[in-house]
XYZ file of C-alpha atoms in Angstrom:
295
model
C 18.816 -11.237 30.540
C 19.996 -8.590 28.147
C 19.555 -9.152 24.482
C 20.100 -6.947 21.411
C 16.961 -4.671 20.843
C 15.244 -5.165 17.595
C 15.668 -2.513 14.801
C 14.046 0.828 15.404
C 10.675 1.365 13.824
C 9.421 -2.267 14.018
C 5.855 -1.094 14.959
C 5.911 1.623 12.166
C 6.870 -0.940 9.584
C 4.423 -3.454 10.833
C 1.564 -1.125 10.554
C 2.585 -0.123 7.038
C 3.005 -3.713 5.727
C 0.562 -6.024 7.631
C -1.395 -7.151 10.696
C 0.167 -5.805 13.966
C -0.223 -7.058 17.472
C 0.662 -4.748 20.360
C 0.253 -5.746 24.077
C 0.045 -3.637 27.184
C 2.320 -4.444 30.115
C 2.081 -1.994 32.985
C 5.119 -1.001 35.047
C 5.357 -2.666 38.541
C 3.802 -0.974 41.516
C 7.258 -1.235 43.197
C 10.918 -0.915 42.341
C 11.516 -4.477 41.096
C 10.455 -5.112 37.433
C 12.005 -8.542 36.985
C 8.698 -10.451 36.894
C 7.050 -8.293 34.222
C 10.346 -8.152 32.157
C 10.294 -12.013 32.082
C 6.684 -11.844 30.647
C 7.821 -9.113 28.199
C 10.801 -11.199 26.953
C 8.566 -14.253 26.445
C 6.318 -12.324 24.067
C 8.833 -9.903 22.559
C 9.337 -11.873 19.342
C 5.634 -12.376 18.903
C 4.361 -8.746 18.962
C 5.176 -5.645 17.178
C 5.196 -3.424 20.175
C 4.699 -3.336 24.026
C 2.687 -0.491 25.510
C 3.838 0.997 28.828
C 1.046 2.599 30.756
C 1.513 6.042 32.406
C 0.082 5.747 35.898
C -3.080 4.423 34.431
C -6.303 5.114 36.260
C -4.412 7.663 38.365
C -2.593 4.976 40.350
C 1.004 5.013 41.308
C 3.502 2.810 39.283
C 7.121 2.873 38.183
C 7.979 5.656 35.718
C 6.773 4.585 32.131
C 9.842 6.071 30.660
C 12.142 3.929 32.925
C 10.223 0.841 32.221
C 10.304 1.342 28.507
C 14.106 1.514 28.660
C 14.268 -1.654 30.558
C 12.066 -3.357 27.934
C 14.589 -2.671 25.316
C 17.062 -4.624 27.191
C 14.967 -7.707 26.696
C 14.300 -7.230 22.962
C 11.016 -5.360 23.041
C 9.931 -2.384 20.998
C 8.241 -0.125 23.614
C 5.292 2.203 23.103
C 5.612 4.907 25.645
C 2.147 6.156 26.763
C 2.261 9.852 27.686
C -0.679 11.631 29.287
C -1.470 15.179 29.904
C -2.374 14.707 33.579
C 0.847 15.009 35.403
C 3.338 17.253 33.354
C 3.499 20.773 31.901
C 4.831 21.221 28.445
C 8.500 21.761 29.761
C 8.454 18.453 31.530
C 6.878 16.677 28.560
C 9.550 17.998 26.268
C 12.262 16.946 28.688
C 10.835 13.389 28.943
C 10.509 13.217 25.090
C 14.172 14.076 24.648
C 15.075 11.485 27.253
C 12.969 8.876 25.488
C 14.730 9.696 22.232
C 18.187 9.249 23.807
C 17.042 5.817 25.308
C 15.942 4.572 21.854
C 12.231 4.812 22.440
C 10.614 5.600 19.132
C 6.891 5.056 19.627
C 4.707 7.600 21.741
C 1.004 6.980 22.427
C -0.641 10.267 23.578
C -3.741 10.569 25.760
C -5.464 12.849 28.150
C -5.056 10.638 31.257
C -7.492 9.697 34.032
C -8.316 12.378 36.473
C -6.433 11.910 39.741
C -9.729 11.603 41.854
C -10.328 8.213 40.100
C -7.075 6.799 41.470
C -5.188 6.111 44.787
C -3.942 9.574 45.087
C -7.257 11.662 44.912
C -5.565 14.656 46.406
C -2.811 14.907 43.725
C -3.055 18.138 41.712
C -3.678 17.646 38.018
C -1.803 19.609 35.495
C -3.417 19.287 32.045
C -1.208 22.054 30.637
C -2.060 20.584 27.158
C -5.071 18.736 25.932
C -4.695 15.422 23.947
C -4.705 17.131 20.473
C -2.034 19.726 21.602
C -0.001 16.864 23.054
C 0.038 15.078 19.667
C 0.989 18.295 17.987
C 3.911 18.864 20.435
C 5.360 15.325 19.801
C 4.961 15.749 15.994
C 6.570 19.382 16.193
C 9.470 18.002 18.255
C 9.988 15.195 15.609
C 10.137 18.066 13.001
C 12.722 19.898 15.056
C 10.710 22.610 16.860
C 10.050 22.963 20.694
C 6.810 23.975 22.210
C 7.843 27.623 21.925
C 8.369 27.225 18.206
C 12.117 27.485 18.211
C 14.183 25.148 16.133
C 16.775 22.935 17.775
C 19.513 20.503 16.711
C 19.474 16.745 17.314
C 15.799 16.481 17.589
C 13.941 13.130 18.068
C 11.914 11.267 15.486
C 8.902 9.640 16.880
C 6.076 7.364 15.550
C 3.168 9.310 17.122
C 0.076 7.656 18.153
C -3.084 8.477 20.107
C -6.281 6.827 21.410
C -10.029 6.765 20.481
C -13.078 5.630 22.228
C -15.348 4.115 19.627
C -18.233 3.972 22.187
C -18.250 7.584 23.167
C -21.525 9.321 22.865
C -22.123 11.259 20.703
C -19.592 9.422 18.529
C -19.469 12.355 16.197
C -17.555 14.427 18.668
C -14.989 11.635 19.166
C -14.697 11.338 15.290
C -14.061 15.131 15.146
C -11.356 14.951 17.778
C -9.711 11.882 16.005
C -9.593 14.002 12.750
C -7.919 16.781 14.689
C -5.326 14.405 16.131
C -4.551 13.075 12.598
C -4.038 16.626 11.276
C -1.865 17.209 14.278
C 0.348 14.244 13.430
C -1.139 11.044 14.805
C -0.099 8.089 12.637
C -1.881 5.329 14.574
C -4.578 4.869 17.150
C -5.402 2.230 19.690
C -8.934 1.860 20.834
C -10.991 0.836 23.895
C -11.819 -2.849 23.819
C -14.242 -4.503 21.473
C -16.048 -7.835 22.305
C -17.935 -8.588 19.204
C -17.861 -7.854 15.548
C -21.076 -5.769 14.962
C -19.903 -2.498 16.689
C -16.492 -2.994 15.053
C -18.107 -2.951 11.680
C -19.823 0.220 12.518
C -16.633 1.836 13.753
C -14.587 0.844 10.782
C -17.044 2.294 8.495
C -16.698 5.641 10.253
C -12.911 5.613 9.982
C -12.212 3.918 6.654
C -11.379 7.177 4.863
C -9.070 8.492 7.716
C -5.359 8.693 6.890
C -4.185 6.683 9.882
C -3.854 3.092 11.299
C -6.092 1.646 13.889
C -5.248 -1.048 16.428
C -8.430 -2.391 17.838
C -8.517 -2.951 21.580
C -9.085 -6.387 22.889
C -9.305 -7.279 26.774
C -9.506 -10.909 27.674
C -12.169 -11.320 30.551
C -11.227 -13.190 33.673
C -14.498 -13.653 35.614
C -18.090 -12.845 35.892
C -17.036 -10.290 38.546
C -14.723 -8.658 35.938
C -17.533 -8.341 33.519
C -19.633 -6.507 36.171
C -16.776 -4.197 37.122
C -15.942 -3.272 33.609
C -19.585 -2.523 32.803
C -20.067 -0.394 35.938
C -16.675 1.423 36.207
C -14.825 1.429 32.940
C -16.767 0.785 29.761
C -19.263 3.264 28.270
C -20.969 0.388 26.338
C -21.719 -2.843 28.178
C -20.137 -6.126 27.255
C -22.523 -8.039 25.043
C -24.993 -10.422 26.706
C -23.800 -13.503 24.848
C -20.321 -12.853 26.025
C -21.274 -12.258 29.580
C -23.312 -15.437 29.390
C -20.411 -17.459 28.206
C -18.260 -16.163 31.135
C -20.946 -16.869 33.717
C -21.532 -20.469 32.488
C -17.943 -21.355 31.993
C -16.283 -23.976 34.252
C -12.978 -21.996 33.875
C -13.935 -18.410 33.290
C -10.444 -17.091 32.817
C -9.638 -19.883 30.181
C -12.938 -18.898 28.460
C -12.123 -15.339 28.486
C -8.823 -15.993 26.651
C -10.823 -18.256 24.109
C -13.385 -15.361 23.389
C -10.539 -12.827 22.927
C -8.646 -15.170 20.537
C -11.833 -16.077 18.692
C -12.537 -12.361 18.091
C -9.091 -11.543 16.943
C -8.972 -14.504 14.577
C -12.356 -13.476 13.120
C -11.484 -9.847 12.410
C -7.918 -10.412 11.168
C -7.755 -9.202 7.596
C -10.395 -6.473 8.306
C -8.202 -4.385 10.574
C -4.670 -2.975 10.804
C -4.058 -4.811 14.022
C -5.071 -5.374 17.608
C -3.950 -3.913 20.912
C -4.323 -6.445 23.740
C -4.943 -5.072 27.271
C -4.654 -8.036 29.686
C -6.207 -6.358 32.660
C -5.048 -8.486 35.715
C -3.802 -11.281 33.380
C -0.397 -10.031 32.111
C 1.127 -13.399 32.887
C -1.280 -15.215 30.486
C -0.260 -13.195 27.479
C 1.839 -15.980 26.013
C -1.096 -18.555 26.374
C -3.445 -16.068 24.582
C -0.841 -15.558 21.736
C -0.788 -19.323 21.290
C -4.430 -19.135 20.475
C -4.158 -16.538 17.899
C -3.799 -17.636 14.211
C -0.290 -16.928 12.833
């Protein structure tokens, strides 16, 4: 199944020159990655990057670093998500050097969900760094300096990203943190999912002067039950009533969810730098969704 990986910097060049699509593929919950790698290979030529989550929602999965390396074997350009929850700065530096040695160029930084939210509630959190400090560390290593400020040879060169929640209240605090991340070195951001255009327009107006790229989050819905779960447990702003109504009335809710996501992407293309698709529980339907998106 091995293929020659695409040239380094595909995501960076895509963000600089046009509309980009990244997708999220979580590592497996066990030691066999073959099923997920087949999906990744099927979409590899149709997306500019594949995000690999770092024990998202505090739940055990295969090492994101290891899975990123496996993705390069099937022709994907991986985006390694790196959170503050599980590692001190020494371990983070070590993983970053390992990522560079394995040809991983894109890092998406974030705080990480607290362990009590996941399946290991007794796990001790680390949070040696906050999300802004993590961006700064990755950028400083790209410039040839370690966390202690000492220069070193053979340093990595990363395309540094971060996340933003456009629905956080008060939004002004999130905007302030985003500006700090940009100052620290974040070149791109991925957002929480949008489901309609009105809040997107408000968000874009707030970030239009910022010197960074924004990949707008999109999550295809699967069922009325999923709408309820996201509203009650994940999202800070509820899914719009018109979208929820379409899901509740659809003969095939999963298919309708894909249509809603594709319609949104097609409608906002040209207004944004790109989209980041998070197919919660529907990773296998990524090729189908990509078929619905305008070329």
